[in-house]
PDB file of C-alpha atoms in Angstrom:
ATOM      1  CA  UNK A   1       1.297  18.114  53.423  1.00 51.00           C
ATOM      2  CA  UNK A   2       0.652  14.559  54.527  1.00 56.00           C
ATOM      3  CA  UNK A   3      -2.626  15.717  56.025  1.00 71.00           C
ATOM      4  CA  UNK A   4      -3.614  17.368  52.749  1.00 57.00           C
ATOM      5  CA  UNK A   5      -2.766  14.204  50.824  1.00 60.00           C
ATOM      6  CA  UNK A   6      -4.872  12.095  53.183  1.00 62.00           C
ATOM      7  CA  UNK A   7      -7.720  14.560  52.856  1.00 65.00           C
ATOM      8  CA  UNK A   8      -7.508  14.402  49.054  1.00 63.00           C
ATOM      9  CA  UNK A   9      -7.472  10.608  49.135  1.00 63.00           C
ATOM     10  CA  UNK A  10     -10.521  10.591  51.403  1.00 68.00           C
ATOM     11  CA  UNK A  11     -12.360  12.976  49.071  1.00 72.00           C
ATOM     12  CA  UNK A  12     -11.531  10.882  45.999  1.00 71.00           C
ATOM     13  CA  UNK A  13     -12.665   7.701  47.744  1.00 77.00           C
ATOM     14  CA  UNK A  14     -15.896   9.407  48.849  1.00 85.00           C
ATOM     15  CA  UNK A  15     -16.627  10.659  45.336  1.00 86.00           C
ATOM     16  CA  UNK A  16     -15.882   7.246  43.822  1.00 90.00           C
ATOM     17  CA  UNK A  17     -18.068   5.588  46.451  1.00 91.00           C
ATOM     18  CA  UNK A  18     -20.999   7.901  45.699  1.00 93.00           C
ATOM     19  CA  UNK A  19     -20.576   7.379  41.948  1.00 93.00           C
ATOM     20  CA  UNK A  20     -20.682   3.592  42.196  1.00 95.00           C
ATOM     21  CA  UNK A  21     -23.523   3.619  44.719  1.00 96.00           C
ATOM     22  CA  UNK A  22     -25.533   5.890  42.432  1.00 96.00           C
ATOM     23  CA  UNK A  23     -24.665   3.987  39.263  1.00 96.00           C
ATOM     24  CA  UNK A  24     -25.442   0.620  40.830  1.00 96.00           C
ATOM     25  CA  UNK A  25     -28.730   1.867  42.281  1.00 96.00           C
ATOM     26  CA  UNK A  26     -29.807   3.338  38.940  1.00 96.00           C
ATOM     27  CA  UNK A  27     -28.925   0.083  37.160  1.00 96.00           C
ATOM     28  CA  UNK A  28     -30.954  -1.951  39.653  1.00 95.00           C
ATOM     29  CA  UNK A  29     -33.861   0.485  39.374  1.00 93.00           C
ATOM     30  CA  UNK A  30     -33.833   0.252  35.572  1.00 92.00           C
ATOM     31  CA  UNK A  31     -33.874  -3.550  35.794  1.00 91.00           C
ATOM     32  CA  UNK A  32     -36.819  -3.528  38.195  1.00 89.00           C
ATOM     33  CA  UNK A  33     -38.754  -1.078  36.013  1.00 86.00           C
ATOM     34  CA  UNK A  34     -38.049  -2.959  32.771  1.00 82.00           C
ATOM     35  CA  UNK A  35     -38.638  -6.518  33.914  1.00 79.00           C
ATOM     36  CA  UNK A  36     -40.933  -6.236  36.949  1.00 75.00           C
ATOM     37  CA  UNK A  37     -42.922  -3.005  36.826  1.00 72.00           C
ATOM     38  CA  UNK A  38     -43.274  -2.345  33.089  1.00 66.00           C
ATOM     39  CA  UNK A  39     -45.041  -5.628  32.210  1.00 63.00           C
ATOM     40  CA  UNK A  40     -47.850  -4.478  34.496  1.00 64.00           C
ATOM     41  CA  UNK A  41     -47.864  -0.945  33.055  1.00 58.00           C
ATOM     42  CA  UNK A  42     -47.324  -1.839  29.400  1.00 57.00           C
ATOM     43  CA  UNK A  43     -50.377   0.085  28.228  1.00 52.00           C
ATOM     44  CA  UNK A  44     -49.363   3.269  30.025  1.00 59.00           C
ATOM     45  CA  UNK A  45     -47.690   5.938  27.851  1.00 58.00           C
ATOM     46  CA  UNK A  46     -44.033   6.448  28.708  1.00 63.00           C
ATOM     47  CA  UNK A  47     -43.699   3.267  30.779  1.00 63.00           C
ATOM     48  CA  UNK A  48     -40.825   2.068  28.597  1.00 73.00           C
ATOM     49  CA  UNK A  49     -39.114   5.445  28.667  1.00 83.00           C
ATOM     50  CA  UNK A  50     -38.633   5.341  32.454  1.00 85.00           C
ATOM     51  CA  UNK A  51     -36.464   2.231  32.349  1.00 86.00           C
ATOM     52  CA  UNK A  52     -34.415   3.562  29.434  1.00 89.00           C
ATOM     53  CA  UNK A  53     -33.765   6.861  31.215  1.00 92.00           C
ATOM     54  CA  UNK A  54     -32.636   5.100  34.396  1.00 93.00           C
ATOM     55  CA  UNK A  55     -30.375   2.779  32.388  1.00 94.00           C
ATOM     56  CA  UNK A  56     -28.872   5.688  30.443  1.00 95.00           C
ATOM     57  CA  UNK A  57     -28.190   7.637  33.631  1.00 96.00           C
ATOM     58  CA  UNK A  58     -26.497   4.599  35.186  1.00 96.00           C
ATOM     59  CA  UNK A  59     -24.134   4.200  32.224  1.00 96.00           C
ATOM     60  CA  UNK A  60     -23.326   7.915  32.168  1.00 96.00           C
ATOM     61  CA  UNK A  61     -22.458   7.849  35.865  1.00 96.00           C
ATOM     62  CA  UNK A  62     -20.234   4.806  35.329  1.00 96.00           C
ATOM     63  CA  UNK A  63     -18.626   6.487  32.316  1.00 96.00           C
ATOM     64  CA  UNK A  64     -17.819   9.865  33.892  1.00 95.00           C
ATOM     65  CA  UNK A  65     -18.105   9.304  37.637  1.00 92.00           C
ATOM     66  CA  UNK A  66     -18.788  12.174  40.003  1.00 90.00           C
ATOM     67  CA  UNK A  67     -16.419  15.151  40.247  1.00 86.00           C
ATOM     68  CA  UNK A  68     -13.853  13.241  38.226  1.00 83.00           C
ATOM     69  CA  UNK A  69     -13.913  10.097  40.369  1.00 89.00           C
ATOM     70  CA  UNK A  70     -15.567   6.721  39.830  1.00 91.00           C
ATOM     71  CA  UNK A  71     -15.269   6.333  36.066  1.00 94.00           C
ATOM     72  CA  UNK A  72     -15.013   2.597  35.392  1.00 96.00           C
ATOM     73  CA  UNK A  73     -13.219   3.364  32.131  1.00 95.00           C
ATOM     74  CA  UNK A  74     -10.752   5.698  33.870  1.00 93.00           C
ATOM     75  CA  UNK A  75     -12.221   8.268  31.465  1.00 93.00           C
ATOM     76  CA  UNK A  76     -10.257   6.820  28.587  1.00 95.00           C
ATOM     77  CA  UNK A  77     -11.827   8.118  25.356  1.00 95.00           C
ATOM     78  CA  UNK A  78     -12.648   4.808  23.637  1.00 96.00           C
ATOM     79  CA  UNK A  79     -14.322   3.103  26.575  1.00 95.00           C
ATOM     80  CA  UNK A  80     -16.085   6.248  27.744  1.00 96.00           C
ATOM     81  CA  UNK A  81     -17.434   6.934  24.260  1.00 97.00           C
ATOM     82  CA  UNK A  82     -18.678   3.347  23.991  1.00 97.00           C
ATOM     83  CA  UNK A  83     -20.576   3.673  27.282  1.00 96.00           C
ATOM     84  CA  UNK A  84     -22.113   6.976  26.170  1.00 96.00           C
ATOM     85  CA  UNK A  85     -23.254   5.380  22.901  1.00 95.00           C
ATOM     86  CA  UNK A  86     -24.832   2.500  24.825  1.00 95.00           C
ATOM     87  CA  UNK A  87     -26.538   5.003  27.113  1.00 94.00           C
ATOM     88  CA  UNK A  88     -28.304   6.727  24.217  1.00 92.00           C
ATOM     89  CA  UNK A  89     -28.759   3.579  22.136  1.00 90.00           C
ATOM     90  CA  UNK A  90     -32.319   2.878  23.248  1.00 83.00           C
ATOM     91  CA  UNK A  91     -33.473   6.356  22.268  1.00 84.00           C
ATOM     92  CA  UNK A  92     -31.590   6.263  18.948  1.00 83.00           C
ATOM     93  CA  UNK A  93     -33.096   2.829  18.230  1.00 73.00           C
ATOM     94  CA  UNK A  94     -36.608   4.229  18.621  1.00 73.00           C
ATOM     95  CA  UNK A  95     -35.793   7.200  16.382  1.00 75.00           C
ATOM     96  CA  UNK A  96     -34.412   4.973  13.618  1.00 73.00           C
ATOM     97  CA  UNK A  97     -37.466   2.719  13.574  1.00 64.00           C
ATOM     98  CA  UNK A  98     -39.698   5.785  13.761  1.00 67.00           C
ATOM     99  CA  UNK A  99     -38.104   7.279  10.649  1.00 69.00           C
ATOM    100  CA  UNK A 100     -37.910   4.089   8.598  1.00 68.00           C
ATOM    101  CA  UNK A 101     -41.249   3.128   7.008  1.00 65.00           C
ATOM    102  CA  UNK A 102     -42.265  -0.434   7.860  1.00 67.00           C
ATOM    103  CA  UNK A 103     -44.608  -2.425   5.642  1.00 60.00           C
ATOM    104  CA  UNK A 104     -46.575  -4.940   7.768  1.00 64.00           C
ATOM    105  CA  UNK A 105     -46.982  -7.162   4.721  1.00 64.00           C
ATOM    106  CA  UNK A 106     -43.206  -7.367   4.207  1.00 63.00           C
ATOM    107  CA  UNK A 107     -41.259  -7.495   7.462  1.00 58.00           C
ATOM    108  CA  UNK A 108     -38.010  -8.631   5.808  1.00 65.00           C
ATOM    109  CA  UNK A 109     -36.372  -5.161   5.656  1.00 68.00           C
ATOM    110  CA  UNK A 110     -37.394  -4.434   9.248  1.00 67.00           C
ATOM    111  CA  UNK A 111     -35.858  -7.709  10.404  1.00 75.00           C
ATOM    112  CA  UNK A 112     -32.631  -6.944   8.545  1.00 77.00           C
ATOM    113  CA  UNK A 113     -32.511  -3.479  10.097  1.00 75.00           C
ATOM    114  CA  UNK A 114     -33.182  -4.876  13.557  1.00 75.00           C
ATOM    115  CA  UNK A 115     -30.468  -7.511  13.207  1.00 80.00           C
ATOM    116  CA  UNK A 116     -27.974  -4.932  11.914  1.00 85.00           C
ATOM    117  CA  UNK A 117     -28.667  -2.598  14.832  1.00 84.00           C
ATOM    118  CA  UNK A 118     -28.365  -5.480  17.302  1.00 87.00           C
ATOM    119  CA  UNK A 119     -24.984  -6.498  15.886  1.00 90.00           C
ATOM    120  CA  UNK A 120     -23.771  -2.897  16.004  1.00 92.00           C
ATOM    121  CA  UNK A 121     -24.932  -2.568  19.606  1.00 92.00           C
ATOM    122  CA  UNK A 122     -23.129  -5.794  20.461  1.00 93.00           C
ATOM    123  CA  UNK A 123     -19.918  -4.517  18.882  1.00 95.00           C
ATOM    124  CA  UNK A 124     -20.101  -1.286  20.893  1.00 96.00           C
ATOM    125  CA  UNK A 125     -20.812  -3.241  24.077  1.00 96.00           C
ATOM    126  CA  UNK A 126     -17.796  -5.466  23.369  1.00 97.00           C
ATOM    127  CA  UNK A 127     -15.566  -2.410  23.032  1.00 97.00           C
ATOM    128  CA  UNK A 128     -16.942  -1.031  26.290  1.00 96.00           C
ATOM    129  CA  UNK A 129     -16.374  -4.173  28.375  1.00 97.00           C
ATOM    130  CA  UNK A 130     -12.872  -4.721  26.993  1.00 97.00           C
ATOM    131  CA  UNK A 131     -11.936  -1.135  27.818  1.00 96.00           C
ATOM    132  CA  UNK A 132     -13.412  -1.463  31.311  1.00 97.00           C
ATOM    133  CA  UNK A 133     -11.342  -4.582  31.858  1.00 96.00           C
ATOM    134  CA  UNK A 134      -8.151  -2.972  30.590  1.00 95.00           C
ATOM    135  CA  UNK A 135      -8.620   0.300  32.486  1.00 94.00           C
ATOM    136  CA  UNK A 136      -8.240  -1.426  35.889  1.00 89.00           C
ATOM    137  CA  UNK A 137     -10.353   1.300  37.490  1.00 92.00           C
ATOM    138  CA  UNK A 138     -12.352  -1.555  39.048  1.00 93.00           C
ATOM    139  CA  UNK A 139     -10.739  -4.122  41.342  1.00 91.00           C
ATOM    140  CA  UNK A 140      -9.539  -7.358  39.774  1.00 90.00           C
ATOM    141  CA  UNK A 141     -11.112  -9.718  38.788  1.00 93.00           C
ATOM    142  CA  UNK A 142     -14.327  -7.690  38.887  1.00 95.00           C
ATOM    143  CA  UNK A 143     -13.075  -5.361  36.151  1.00 95.00           C
ATOM    144  CA  UNK A 144     -14.040  -8.187  33.766  1.00 97.00           C
ATOM    145  CA  UNK A 145     -17.512  -8.712  35.278  1.00 97.00           C
ATOM    146  CA  UNK A 146     -19.242  -6.692  32.496  1.00 97.00           C
ATOM    147  CA  UNK A 147     -17.517  -8.941  29.953  1.00 97.00           C
ATOM    148  CA  UNK A 148     -18.853 -12.036  31.743  1.00 97.00           C
ATOM    149  CA  UNK A 149     -22.388 -10.664  31.596  1.00 96.00           C
ATOM    150  CA  UNK A 150     -22.035  -9.691  27.934  1.00 96.00           C
ATOM    151  CA  UNK A 151     -20.812 -13.199  27.149  1.00 96.00           C
ATOM    152  CA  UNK A 152     -23.814 -14.755  28.896  1.00 95.00           C
ATOM    153  CA  UNK A 153     -26.266 -12.478  27.068  1.00 94.00           C
ATOM    154  CA  UNK A 154     -24.560 -13.102  23.722  1.00 93.00           C
ATOM    155  CA  UNK A 155     -24.686 -16.871  24.266  1.00 93.00           C
ATOM    156  CA  UNK A 156     -28.400 -16.786  25.134  1.00 91.00           C
ATOM    157  CA  UNK A 157     -29.109 -14.600  22.092  1.00 89.00           C
ATOM    158  CA  UNK A 158     -27.268 -16.980  19.750  1.00 88.00           C
ATOM    159  CA  UNK A 159     -29.154 -19.886  21.305  1.00 88.00           C
ATOM    160  CA  UNK A 160     -32.448 -18.148  20.545  1.00 85.00           C
ATOM    161  CA  UNK A 161     -31.486 -17.554  16.922  1.00 83.00           C
ATOM    162  CA  UNK A 162     -30.464 -21.184  16.492  1.00 85.00           C
ATOM    163  CA  UNK A 163     -33.659 -22.541  18.026  1.00 82.00           C
ATOM    164  CA  UNK A 164     -35.989 -20.252  16.087  1.00 77.00           C
ATOM    165  CA  UNK A 165     -34.038 -20.762  12.857  1.00 75.00           C
ATOM    166  CA  UNK A 166     -34.399 -24.501  13.355  1.00 71.00           C
ATOM    167  CA  UNK A 167     -38.156 -24.104  13.141  1.00 69.00           C
ATOM    168  CA  UNK A 168     -38.903 -26.066  16.289  1.00 70.00           C
ATOM    169  CA  UNK A 169     -42.562 -26.096  17.314  1.00 67.00           C
ATOM    170  CA  UNK A 170     -42.018 -27.443  20.819  1.00 73.00           C
ATOM    171  CA  UNK A 171     -43.498 -24.922  23.226  1.00 76.00           C
ATOM    172  CA  UNK A 172     -41.379 -26.345  26.029  1.00 78.00           C
ATOM    173  CA  UNK A 173     -38.156 -25.727  24.107  1.00 78.00           C
ATOM    174  CA  UNK A 174     -39.196 -22.238  23.021  1.00 80.00           C
ATOM    175  CA  UNK A 175     -40.239 -21.350  26.549  1.00 82.00           C
ATOM    176  CA  UNK A 176     -36.980 -22.651  27.990  1.00 86.00           C
ATOM    177  CA  UNK A 177     -34.889 -20.661  25.508  1.00 86.00           C
ATOM    178  CA  UNK A 178     -36.786 -17.450  26.226  1.00 86.00           C
ATOM    179  CA  UNK A 179     -36.451 -18.085  29.969  1.00 89.00           C
ATOM    180  CA  UNK A 180     -32.685 -18.561  29.653  1.00 90.00           C
ATOM    181  CA  UNK A 181     -32.362 -15.290  27.734  1.00 89.00           C
ATOM    182  CA  UNK A 182     -34.486 -13.437  30.291  1.00 89.00           C
ATOM    183  CA  UNK A 183     -32.425 -14.897  33.130  1.00 92.00           C
ATOM    184  CA  UNK A 184     -29.178 -13.819  31.471  1.00 93.00           C
ATOM    185  CA  UNK A 185     -30.401 -10.255  31.003  1.00 92.00           C
ATOM    186  CA  UNK A 186     -32.138  -9.782  34.345  1.00 92.00           C
ATOM    187  CA  UNK A 187     -29.524 -11.712  36.285  1.00 94.00           C
ATOM    188  CA  UNK A 188     -26.678  -9.917  34.539  1.00 94.00           C
ATOM    189  CA  UNK A 189     -28.038  -6.418  35.187  1.00 94.00           C
ATOM    190  CA  UNK A 190     -28.882  -7.279  38.789  1.00 95.00           C
ATOM    191  CA  UNK A 191     -25.427  -8.789  39.341  1.00 97.00           C
ATOM    192  CA  UNK A 192     -23.652  -5.695  37.984  1.00 96.00           C
ATOM    193  CA  UNK A 193     -25.839  -3.310  39.975  1.00 96.00           C
ATOM    194  CA  UNK A 194     -25.262  -5.186  43.241  1.00 96.00           C
ATOM    195  CA  UNK A 195     -21.555  -5.572  42.463  1.00 96.00           C
ATOM    196  CA  UNK A 196     -21.148  -1.817  41.944  1.00 96.00           C
ATOM    197  CA  UNK A 197     -22.796  -1.123  45.303  1.00 95.00           C
ATOM    198  CA  UNK A 198     -20.615  -3.697  47.070  1.00 94.00           C
ATOM    199  CA  UNK A 199     -17.381  -2.498  45.430  1.00 94.00           C
ATOM    200  CA  UNK A 200     -18.209   1.102  46.329  1.00 91.00           C
ATOM    201  CA  UNK A 201     -16.908   0.456  49.837  1.00 84.00           C
ATOM    202  CA  UNK A 202     -13.737  -1.344  48.762  1.00 79.00           C
ATOM    203  CA  UNK A 203     -10.408   0.504  48.466  1.00 69.00           C
ATOM    204  CA  UNK A 204      -9.603   1.609  44.938  1.00 60.00           C
ATOM    205  CA  UNK A 205      -6.823  -0.151  42.995  1.00 55.00           C
ATOM    206  CA  UNK A 206      -3.441   1.440  43.629  1.00 51.00           C
ATOM    207  CA  UNK A 207      -1.654   3.388  40.952  1.00 44.00           C
ATOM    208  CA  UNK A 208       1.301   1.006  41.246  1.00 35.00           C
ATOM    209  CA  UNK A 209      -0.857  -1.953  40.275  1.00 37.00           C
ATOM    210  CA  UNK A 210      -2.228  -0.070  37.269  1.00 37.00           C
ATOM    211  CA  UNK A 211       1.272   0.801  36.049  1.00 31.00           C
ATOM    212  CA  UNK A 212       2.502  -2.752  36.415  1.00 31.00           C
ATOM    213  CA  UNK A 213      -0.558  -4.130  34.617  1.00 39.00           C
ATOM    214  CA  UNK A 214      -0.206  -1.661  31.759  1.00 37.00           C
ATOM    215  CA  UNK A 215       3.425  -2.621  31.233  1.00 36.00           C
ATOM    216  CA  UNK A 216       2.814  -6.364  31.351  1.00 34.00           C
TER     217      UNK A 216
END
């Protein structure tokens, strides 16, 4: 029976390892396509769709794992649902703006809609990262790494709003703010993708640790 238990542990570790390797690779690929390849292929039909598909697949792998192993939310309903919603968000965003008529002479309603959708996406992302942190399916302190990245992106987004709302005309300031936001997004996605690949070869957290953490 000990041999069977060791074999089961080895299988679970292998499945978790493959899930995180695949998820991390897909996340890195989506980042490369979105921020490196797509600017050169902007005029090509479907160039944006490739990055969104890769990103969605990465989140789905992280949400469900492979053969029941590797879910960074431990398959808890709230966190898993939040990741699934984020996975399909890009496609839903395009559908919403495709169905809502936009008047080029009056962009106010479109801006309100865009801001509302961005805030809703941020709220869902916040739920996801909190649930990932609390699930302890990822080794500490890296279970909070998605929250760190979300915080950096949120801070850069707020900074952009403040600068543009201030009506500054300094091209240097505007360029610096945009660069900071781009760095937060590209750096954050790259960091999480690499981290998933690195953690794939680390032992999983023990069940004892999870029980102690949940009771504390």
